Coordinates of C-alpha atoms in Angstrom, one line a residue:
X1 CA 66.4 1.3 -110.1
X2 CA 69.8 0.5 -108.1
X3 CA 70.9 1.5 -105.5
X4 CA 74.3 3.5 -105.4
X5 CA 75.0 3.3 -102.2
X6 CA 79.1 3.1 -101.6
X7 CA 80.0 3.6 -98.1
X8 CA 79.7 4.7 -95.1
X9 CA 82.0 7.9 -93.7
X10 CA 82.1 10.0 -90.3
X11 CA 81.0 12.8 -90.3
X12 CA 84.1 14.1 -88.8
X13 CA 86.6 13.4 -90.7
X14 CA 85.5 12.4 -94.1
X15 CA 88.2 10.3 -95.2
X16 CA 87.5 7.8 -92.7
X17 CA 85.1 5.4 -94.4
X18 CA 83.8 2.3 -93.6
X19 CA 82.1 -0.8 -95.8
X20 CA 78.3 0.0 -96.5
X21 CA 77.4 -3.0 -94.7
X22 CA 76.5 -3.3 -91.3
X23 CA 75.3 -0.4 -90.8
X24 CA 77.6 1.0 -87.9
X25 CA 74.4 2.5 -85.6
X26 CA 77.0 3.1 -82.5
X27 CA 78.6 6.2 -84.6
X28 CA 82.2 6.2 -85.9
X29 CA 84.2 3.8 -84.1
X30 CA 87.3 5.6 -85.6
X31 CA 86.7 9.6 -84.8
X32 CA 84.4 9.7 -81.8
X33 CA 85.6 10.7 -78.8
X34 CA 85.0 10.1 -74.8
X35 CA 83.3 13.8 -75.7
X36 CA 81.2 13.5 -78.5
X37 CA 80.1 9.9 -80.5
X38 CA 80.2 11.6 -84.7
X39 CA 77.7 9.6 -86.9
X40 CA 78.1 8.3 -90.1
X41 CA 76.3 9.3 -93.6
X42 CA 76.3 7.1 -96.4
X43 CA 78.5 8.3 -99.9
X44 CA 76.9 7.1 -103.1
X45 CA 78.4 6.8 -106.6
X46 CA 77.2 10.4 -107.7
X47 CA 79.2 10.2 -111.4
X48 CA 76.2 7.3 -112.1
X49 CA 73.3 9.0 -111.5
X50 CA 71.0 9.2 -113.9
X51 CA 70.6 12.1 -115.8
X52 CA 67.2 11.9 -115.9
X53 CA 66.2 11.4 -112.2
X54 CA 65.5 14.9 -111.8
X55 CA 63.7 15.3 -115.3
X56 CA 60.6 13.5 -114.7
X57 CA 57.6 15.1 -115.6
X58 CA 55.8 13.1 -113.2
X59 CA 57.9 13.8 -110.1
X60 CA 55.4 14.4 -107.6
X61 CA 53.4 11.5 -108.0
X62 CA 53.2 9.6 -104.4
X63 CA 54.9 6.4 -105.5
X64 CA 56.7 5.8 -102.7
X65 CA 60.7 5.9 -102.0
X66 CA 61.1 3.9 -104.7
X67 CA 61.8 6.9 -107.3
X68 CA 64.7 7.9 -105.6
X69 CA 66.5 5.0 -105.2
X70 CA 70.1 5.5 -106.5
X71 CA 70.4 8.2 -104.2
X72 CA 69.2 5.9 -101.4
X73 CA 70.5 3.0 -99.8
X74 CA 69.2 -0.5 -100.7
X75 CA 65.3 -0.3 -100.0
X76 CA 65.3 -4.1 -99.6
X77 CA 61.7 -3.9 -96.9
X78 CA 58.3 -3.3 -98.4
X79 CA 56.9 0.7 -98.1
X80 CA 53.6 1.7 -97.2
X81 CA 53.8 4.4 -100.0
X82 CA 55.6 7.0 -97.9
X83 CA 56.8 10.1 -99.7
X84 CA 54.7 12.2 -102.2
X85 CA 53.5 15.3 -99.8
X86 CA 51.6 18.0 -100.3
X87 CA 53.3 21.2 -100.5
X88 CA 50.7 23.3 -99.2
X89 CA 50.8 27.3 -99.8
X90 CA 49.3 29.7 -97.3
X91 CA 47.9 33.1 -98.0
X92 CA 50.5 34.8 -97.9
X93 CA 52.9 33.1 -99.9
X94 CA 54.6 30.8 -97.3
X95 CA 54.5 26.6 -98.1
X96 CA 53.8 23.9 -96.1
X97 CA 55.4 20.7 -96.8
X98 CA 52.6 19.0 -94.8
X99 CA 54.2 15.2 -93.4
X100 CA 51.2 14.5 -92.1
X101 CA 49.7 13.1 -95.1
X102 CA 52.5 10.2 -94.6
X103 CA 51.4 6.4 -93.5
X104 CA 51.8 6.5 -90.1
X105 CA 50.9 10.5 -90.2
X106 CA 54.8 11.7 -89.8
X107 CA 57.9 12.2 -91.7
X108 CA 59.4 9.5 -89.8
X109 CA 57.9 6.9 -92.2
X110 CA 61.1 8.3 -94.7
X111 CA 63.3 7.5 -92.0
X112 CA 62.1 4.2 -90.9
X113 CA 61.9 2.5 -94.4
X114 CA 65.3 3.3 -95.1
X115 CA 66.3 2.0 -91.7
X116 CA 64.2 -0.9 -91.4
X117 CA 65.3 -1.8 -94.9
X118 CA 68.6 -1.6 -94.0
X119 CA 67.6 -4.4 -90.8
X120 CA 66.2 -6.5 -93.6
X121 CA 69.5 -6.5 -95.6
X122 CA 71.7 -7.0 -93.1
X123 CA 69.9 -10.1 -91.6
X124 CA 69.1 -8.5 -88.0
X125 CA 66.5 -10.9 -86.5
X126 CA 64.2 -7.9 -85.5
X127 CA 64.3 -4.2 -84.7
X128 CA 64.4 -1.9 -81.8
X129 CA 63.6 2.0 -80.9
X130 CA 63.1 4.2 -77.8
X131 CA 61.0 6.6 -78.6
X132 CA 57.2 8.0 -77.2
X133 CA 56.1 9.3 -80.5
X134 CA 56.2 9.6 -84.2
X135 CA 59.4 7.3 -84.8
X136 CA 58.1 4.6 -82.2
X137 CA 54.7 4.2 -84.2
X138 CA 56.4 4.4 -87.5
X139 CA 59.5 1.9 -87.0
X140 CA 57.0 -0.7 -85.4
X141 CA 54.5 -0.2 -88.8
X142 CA 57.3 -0.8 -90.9
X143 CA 58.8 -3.3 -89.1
X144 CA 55.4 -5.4 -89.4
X145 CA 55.6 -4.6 -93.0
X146 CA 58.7 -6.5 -93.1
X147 CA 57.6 -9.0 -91.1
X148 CA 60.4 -8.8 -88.0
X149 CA 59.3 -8.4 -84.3
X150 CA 59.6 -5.1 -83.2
X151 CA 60.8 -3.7 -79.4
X152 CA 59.7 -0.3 -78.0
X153 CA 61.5 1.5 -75.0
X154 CA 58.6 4.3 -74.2
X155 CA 57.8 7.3 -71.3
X156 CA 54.9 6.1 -69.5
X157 CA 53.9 9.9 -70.5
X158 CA 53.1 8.9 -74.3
X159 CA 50.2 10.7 -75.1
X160 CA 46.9 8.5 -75.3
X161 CA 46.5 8.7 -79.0
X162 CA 50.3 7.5 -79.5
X163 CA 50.4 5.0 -76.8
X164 CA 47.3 3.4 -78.6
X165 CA 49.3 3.4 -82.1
X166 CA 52.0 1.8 -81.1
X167 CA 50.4 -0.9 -79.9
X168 CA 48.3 -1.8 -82.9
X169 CA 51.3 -3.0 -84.6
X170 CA 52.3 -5.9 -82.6
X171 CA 55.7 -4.3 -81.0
X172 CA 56.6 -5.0 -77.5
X173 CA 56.0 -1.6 -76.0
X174 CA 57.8 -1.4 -72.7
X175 CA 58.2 1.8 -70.0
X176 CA 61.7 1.4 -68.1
X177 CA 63.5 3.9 -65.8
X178 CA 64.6 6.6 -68.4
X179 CA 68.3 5.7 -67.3
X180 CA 67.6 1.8 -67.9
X181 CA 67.0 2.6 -71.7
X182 CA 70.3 2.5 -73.7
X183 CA 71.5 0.1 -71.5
X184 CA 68.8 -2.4 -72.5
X185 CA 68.3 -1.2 -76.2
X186 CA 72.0 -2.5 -76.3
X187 CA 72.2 -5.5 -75.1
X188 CA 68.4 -5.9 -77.4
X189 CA 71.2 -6.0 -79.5
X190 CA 74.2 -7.7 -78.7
X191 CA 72.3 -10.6 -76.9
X192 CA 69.1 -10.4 -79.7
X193 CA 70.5 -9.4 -82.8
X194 CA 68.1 -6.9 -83.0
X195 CA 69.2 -3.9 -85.1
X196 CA 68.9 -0.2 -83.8
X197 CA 67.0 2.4 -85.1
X198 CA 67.2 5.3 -82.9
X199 CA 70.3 6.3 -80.8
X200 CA 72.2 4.2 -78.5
X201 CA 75.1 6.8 -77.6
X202 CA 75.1 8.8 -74.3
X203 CA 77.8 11.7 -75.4
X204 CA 75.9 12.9 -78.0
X205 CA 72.8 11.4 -80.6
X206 CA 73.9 9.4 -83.6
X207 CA 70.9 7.0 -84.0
X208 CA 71.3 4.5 -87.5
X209 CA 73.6 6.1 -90.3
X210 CA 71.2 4.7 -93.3
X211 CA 68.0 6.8 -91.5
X212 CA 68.5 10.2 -92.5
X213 CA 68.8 9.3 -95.6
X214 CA 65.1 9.0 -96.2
X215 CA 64.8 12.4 -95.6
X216 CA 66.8 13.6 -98.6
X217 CA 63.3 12.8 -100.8
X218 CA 61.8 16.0 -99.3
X219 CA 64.4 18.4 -100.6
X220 CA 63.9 16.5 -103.9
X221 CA 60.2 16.7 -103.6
X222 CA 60.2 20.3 -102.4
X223 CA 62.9 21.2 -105.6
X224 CA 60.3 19.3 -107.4
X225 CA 57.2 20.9 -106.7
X226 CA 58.8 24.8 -106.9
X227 CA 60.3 23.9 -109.8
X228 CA 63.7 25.6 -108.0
X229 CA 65.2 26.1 -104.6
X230 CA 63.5 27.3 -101.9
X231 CA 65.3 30.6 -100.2
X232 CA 65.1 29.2 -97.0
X233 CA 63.4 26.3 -95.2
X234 CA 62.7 26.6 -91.6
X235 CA 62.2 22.9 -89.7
X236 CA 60.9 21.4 -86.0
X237 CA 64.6 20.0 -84.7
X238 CA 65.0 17.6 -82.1
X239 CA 68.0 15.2 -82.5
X240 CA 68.6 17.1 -86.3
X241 CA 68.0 14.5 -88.7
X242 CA 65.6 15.8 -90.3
X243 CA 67.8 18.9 -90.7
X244 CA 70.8 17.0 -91.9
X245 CA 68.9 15.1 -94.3
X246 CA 66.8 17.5 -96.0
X247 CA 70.0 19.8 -95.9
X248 CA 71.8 17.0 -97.7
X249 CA 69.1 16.5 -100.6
X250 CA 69.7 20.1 -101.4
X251 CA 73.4 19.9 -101.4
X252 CA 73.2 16.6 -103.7
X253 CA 71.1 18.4 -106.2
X254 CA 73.8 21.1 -106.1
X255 CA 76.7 18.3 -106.6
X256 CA 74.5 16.9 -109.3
X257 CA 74.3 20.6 -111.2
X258 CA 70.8 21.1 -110.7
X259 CA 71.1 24.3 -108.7
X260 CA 73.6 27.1 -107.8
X261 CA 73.1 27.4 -104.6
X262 CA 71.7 25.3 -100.9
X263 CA 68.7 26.9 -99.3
X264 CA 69.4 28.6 -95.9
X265 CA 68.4 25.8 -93.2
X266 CA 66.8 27.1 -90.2
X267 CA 66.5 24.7 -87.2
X268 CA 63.6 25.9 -85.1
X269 CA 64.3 23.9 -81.5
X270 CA 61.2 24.3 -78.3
X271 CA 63.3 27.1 -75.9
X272 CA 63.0 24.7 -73.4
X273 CA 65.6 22.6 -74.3
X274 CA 67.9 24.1 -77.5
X275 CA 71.0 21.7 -78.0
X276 CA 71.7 22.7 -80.9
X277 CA 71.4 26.5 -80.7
X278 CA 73.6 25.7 -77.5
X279 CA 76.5 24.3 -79.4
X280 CA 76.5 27.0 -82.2
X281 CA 76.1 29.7 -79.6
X282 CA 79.7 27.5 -77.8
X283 CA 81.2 26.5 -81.6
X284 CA 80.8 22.8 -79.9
X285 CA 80.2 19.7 -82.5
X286 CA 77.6 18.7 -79.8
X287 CA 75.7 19.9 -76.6
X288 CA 73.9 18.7 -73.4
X289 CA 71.3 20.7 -71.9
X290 CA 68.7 20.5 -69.5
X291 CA 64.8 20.5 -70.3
X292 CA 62.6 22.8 -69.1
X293 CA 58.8 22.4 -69.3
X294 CA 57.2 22.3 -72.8
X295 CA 54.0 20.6 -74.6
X296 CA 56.5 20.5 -77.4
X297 CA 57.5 16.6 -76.7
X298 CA 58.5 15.1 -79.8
X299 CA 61.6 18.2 -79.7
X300 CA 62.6 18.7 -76.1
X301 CA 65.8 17.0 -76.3
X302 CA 68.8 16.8 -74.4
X303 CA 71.3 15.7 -75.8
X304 CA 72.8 17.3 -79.6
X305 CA 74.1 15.7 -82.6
X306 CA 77.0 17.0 -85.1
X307 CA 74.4 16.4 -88.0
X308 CA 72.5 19.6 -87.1
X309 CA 76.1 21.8 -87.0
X310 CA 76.9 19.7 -90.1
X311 CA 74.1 21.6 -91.8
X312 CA 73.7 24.4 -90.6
X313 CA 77.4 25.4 -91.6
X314 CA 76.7 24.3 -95.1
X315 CA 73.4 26.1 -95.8
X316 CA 74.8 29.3 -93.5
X317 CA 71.9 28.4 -91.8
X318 CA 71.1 29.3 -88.1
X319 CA 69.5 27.7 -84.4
X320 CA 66.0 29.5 -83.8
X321 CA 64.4 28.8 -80.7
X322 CA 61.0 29.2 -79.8
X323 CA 58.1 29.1 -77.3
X324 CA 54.9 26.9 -76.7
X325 CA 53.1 30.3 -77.3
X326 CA 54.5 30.8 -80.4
X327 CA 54.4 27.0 -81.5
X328 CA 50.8 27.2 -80.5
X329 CA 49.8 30.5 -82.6
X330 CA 51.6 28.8 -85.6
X331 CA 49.4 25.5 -84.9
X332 CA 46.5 28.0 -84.7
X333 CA 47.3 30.0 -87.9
X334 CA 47.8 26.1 -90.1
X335 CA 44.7 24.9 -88.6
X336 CA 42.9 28.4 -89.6
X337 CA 43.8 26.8 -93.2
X338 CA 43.1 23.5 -92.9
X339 CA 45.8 22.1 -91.4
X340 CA 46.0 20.2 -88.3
X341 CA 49.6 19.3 -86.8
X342 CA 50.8 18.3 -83.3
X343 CA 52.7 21.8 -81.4
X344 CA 56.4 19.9 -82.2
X345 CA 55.8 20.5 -86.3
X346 CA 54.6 23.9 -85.9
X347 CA 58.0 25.1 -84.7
X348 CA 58.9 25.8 -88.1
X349 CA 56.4 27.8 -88.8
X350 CA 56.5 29.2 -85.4
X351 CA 60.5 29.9 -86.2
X352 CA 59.2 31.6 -89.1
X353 CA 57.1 34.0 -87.9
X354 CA 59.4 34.4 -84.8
X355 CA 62.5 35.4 -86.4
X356 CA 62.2 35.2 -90.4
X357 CA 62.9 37.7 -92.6
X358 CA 60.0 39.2 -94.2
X359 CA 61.3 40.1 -97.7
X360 CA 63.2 36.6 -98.7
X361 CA 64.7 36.8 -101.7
X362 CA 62.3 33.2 -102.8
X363 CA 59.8 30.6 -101.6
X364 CA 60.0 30.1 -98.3
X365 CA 59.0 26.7 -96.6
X366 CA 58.0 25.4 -93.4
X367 CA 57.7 21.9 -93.1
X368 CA 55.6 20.6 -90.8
X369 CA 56.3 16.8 -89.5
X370 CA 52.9 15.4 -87.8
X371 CA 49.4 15.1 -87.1
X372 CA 47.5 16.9 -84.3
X373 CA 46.7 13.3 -83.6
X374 CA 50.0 13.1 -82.1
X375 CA 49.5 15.9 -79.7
X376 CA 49.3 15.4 -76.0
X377 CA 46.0 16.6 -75.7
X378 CA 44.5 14.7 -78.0
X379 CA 42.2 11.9 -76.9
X380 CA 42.6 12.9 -73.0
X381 CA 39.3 13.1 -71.3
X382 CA 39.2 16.8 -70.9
X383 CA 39.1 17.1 -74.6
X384 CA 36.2 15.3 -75.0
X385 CA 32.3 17.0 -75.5
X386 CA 29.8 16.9 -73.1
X387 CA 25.8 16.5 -73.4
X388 CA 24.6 19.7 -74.7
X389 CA 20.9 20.9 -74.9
X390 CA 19.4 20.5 -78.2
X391 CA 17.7 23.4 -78.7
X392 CA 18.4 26.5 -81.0
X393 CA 20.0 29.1 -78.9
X394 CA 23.0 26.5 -77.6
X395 CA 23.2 26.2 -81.5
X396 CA 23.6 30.0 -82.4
X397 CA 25.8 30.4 -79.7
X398 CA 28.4 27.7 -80.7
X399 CA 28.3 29.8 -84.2
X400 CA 28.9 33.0 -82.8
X401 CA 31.9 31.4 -80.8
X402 CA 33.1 30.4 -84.4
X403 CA 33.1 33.5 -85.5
X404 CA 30.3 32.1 -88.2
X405 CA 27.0 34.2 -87.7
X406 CA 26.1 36.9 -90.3
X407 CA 27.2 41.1 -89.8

């Protein structure tokens, strides 16, 4: 199927558009301010959707990206079958949208082969990223997909497991002064021709305008799999992408008469840092803060964006922040059910339990975004087992730790 794709408009003025192509990954150069850089979104021909793409009987099938193509923007790189998660439901009654089960184990695979397809279409000679985590390890996989060189900016505090990933891709993985970053990711740029595909603004985050985009195939998936809206979803927020673009797949299927109504969007931020609870608290497009200390790495951010105020106003949704204590109970609770995720994706659930109402009127989901192979813990030597004796009482005593020997 075709792609619809139109344009692209600011988020701050929607009548301000811009050609689809290049993709303008500096925000609006028409409405941002010396205050606040406003991102872009991409508009689609919505009277030619097919009336169909929502009918499928088969619409949770993992096939990829693919299936929801004229709602996305040209996928013109190759996937590595992103897309397709479980929705998960615990025991009492609460989903999981588990990301996890995504190539590169994060929902940032949605993201990156949107934006990395959007590198391939517009002829950029390669692509580059600051990031420690998830969106590092996923932009250099599917930039090796496509077959174009692949730069990472990253804290020489990665966590061993992540540092490891990004590395078996090929990318140039290099650690710079924190302050030497954006200057360097731009002239990767201008002097490169490398395209962007994380943020490159210092007044507030805009990061590429075709990214968020990918995430839209989880409200689809999630509207899929309930066979309805959800009453609310509750999500781990950093920069809000994630927010904005699952916020936006709701709102289209709305547009597209599918629904009545948009979930309430809860964005669960560590308490550490909070942007964007910060600038709904001050009714600010965008907020600085500083960052306290938290596990919680792949969230702890700075700096806001005017994607997560964006959705939040059209969902009536709300800024929930939480606690490593309360991120770790949630972690604990999903891995007492099988599921293992890094502390950053259990904020939602962790927002949940925090602060959510007990008698929602509907399906509530959390969606959790990674792997507890992502966690900073993982693969540090302190983690690691030790000889043990071999003998039965060190046996029975490691079950009744577990909580597994008979009444």
């Amino acid at each position: 199927m075709t792609s619809l794709a139109t344009t692209q408009r600011s988020l701050a003025d929607h009548a301000v558009r811009h050609p689809l192509w290049p993709p303008l990954t500096a925000g609006c150069p028409v409405t941002s301010t010396d205050e606040v850089a406003y991102p872009l979104e991409v508009d689609y021909a919505y009277d030619r959707v097919p009336a169909d793409l929502f009918s499928d009987r088969d619409l949770t099938a993992p096939r990829g990206l693919e299936r929801w193509a004229p709602l996305l923007p040209p996928l013109a790189a190759p996937g590595l079958g992103e897309g397709g998660t479980p929705l998960v439901r615990l025991s009492d009654g609460v989903y999981v949208k588990d990301e996890s089960r995504n190539p590169t184990w994060s929902h940032k695979d949605r993201l990156n082969r949107v934006a990395v397809s959007a590198a391939v279409a517009s002829g950029a000679r390669g692509i580059v990223a600051s990031s420690s985590g998830n969106h590092g390890a996923s932009a250099a996989a599917y930039a090796a997909r496509a077959g174009l060189p692949c730069v990472l900016f990253v804290s020489p505090y990665a966590p061993p497991a992540v540092a490891s990933f990004l590395r078996a891709y090929g990318a140039a993985v290099l650690t710079v002064p924190l302050e030497a970053v954006r200057p360097l990711m731009r002239r990767t740029v201008t002097e490169l021709g490398y395209q962007a595909v994380s943020s490159m603004t210092e007044t507030a985050h805009t990061g590429h305008p075709f990214g968020p985009e990918g995430y839209k195939t989880i409200a689809y998936e999630i509207f899929a799999e309930l066979g309805r809206m959800p009453a609310a979803v509750y999500l781990p927020t950093g920069y809000g992408e994630l927010l904005f673009g699952v916020t936006k797949g709701f709102t289209e299927l709305v547009k597209l008469g599918h629904a009545g109504s948009v979930p309430r969007m809860y964005a669960c931020e560590p308490a550490a840092a909070g942007a964007l609870a910060e600038a709904m608290r001050t009714g600010r497009h965008a907020a600085q803060v500083p960052v306290g200390p938290t596990d919680a790495y792949a969230i702890d951010c700075a700096v806001g964006s005017y994607r997560g105020v964006v959705a939040l106003e059209a969902s009536d949704g709300a800024a929930l922040t939480v606690t490593d204590a309360q991120m770790a109970a949630a972690r604990d609770e999903l891995a007492s059910q099988g599921l293992w995720f890094e502390l950053s994706s259990a904020a939602g659930l962790a927002g949940l339990r925090a602060h959510g109402p007990a008698d929602a009127e509907g399906p509530v989901v959390c969606v959790a975004t990674s792997s507890g192979f992502k966690d900073i813990a993982t693969a540090s030597p302190d983690t690691a087992y030790g000889p043990m004796p071999g003998d039965w009482d060190t046996v029975l005593a490691a079950v009744e730790k577990a909580g597994g020997l008979p009444g």
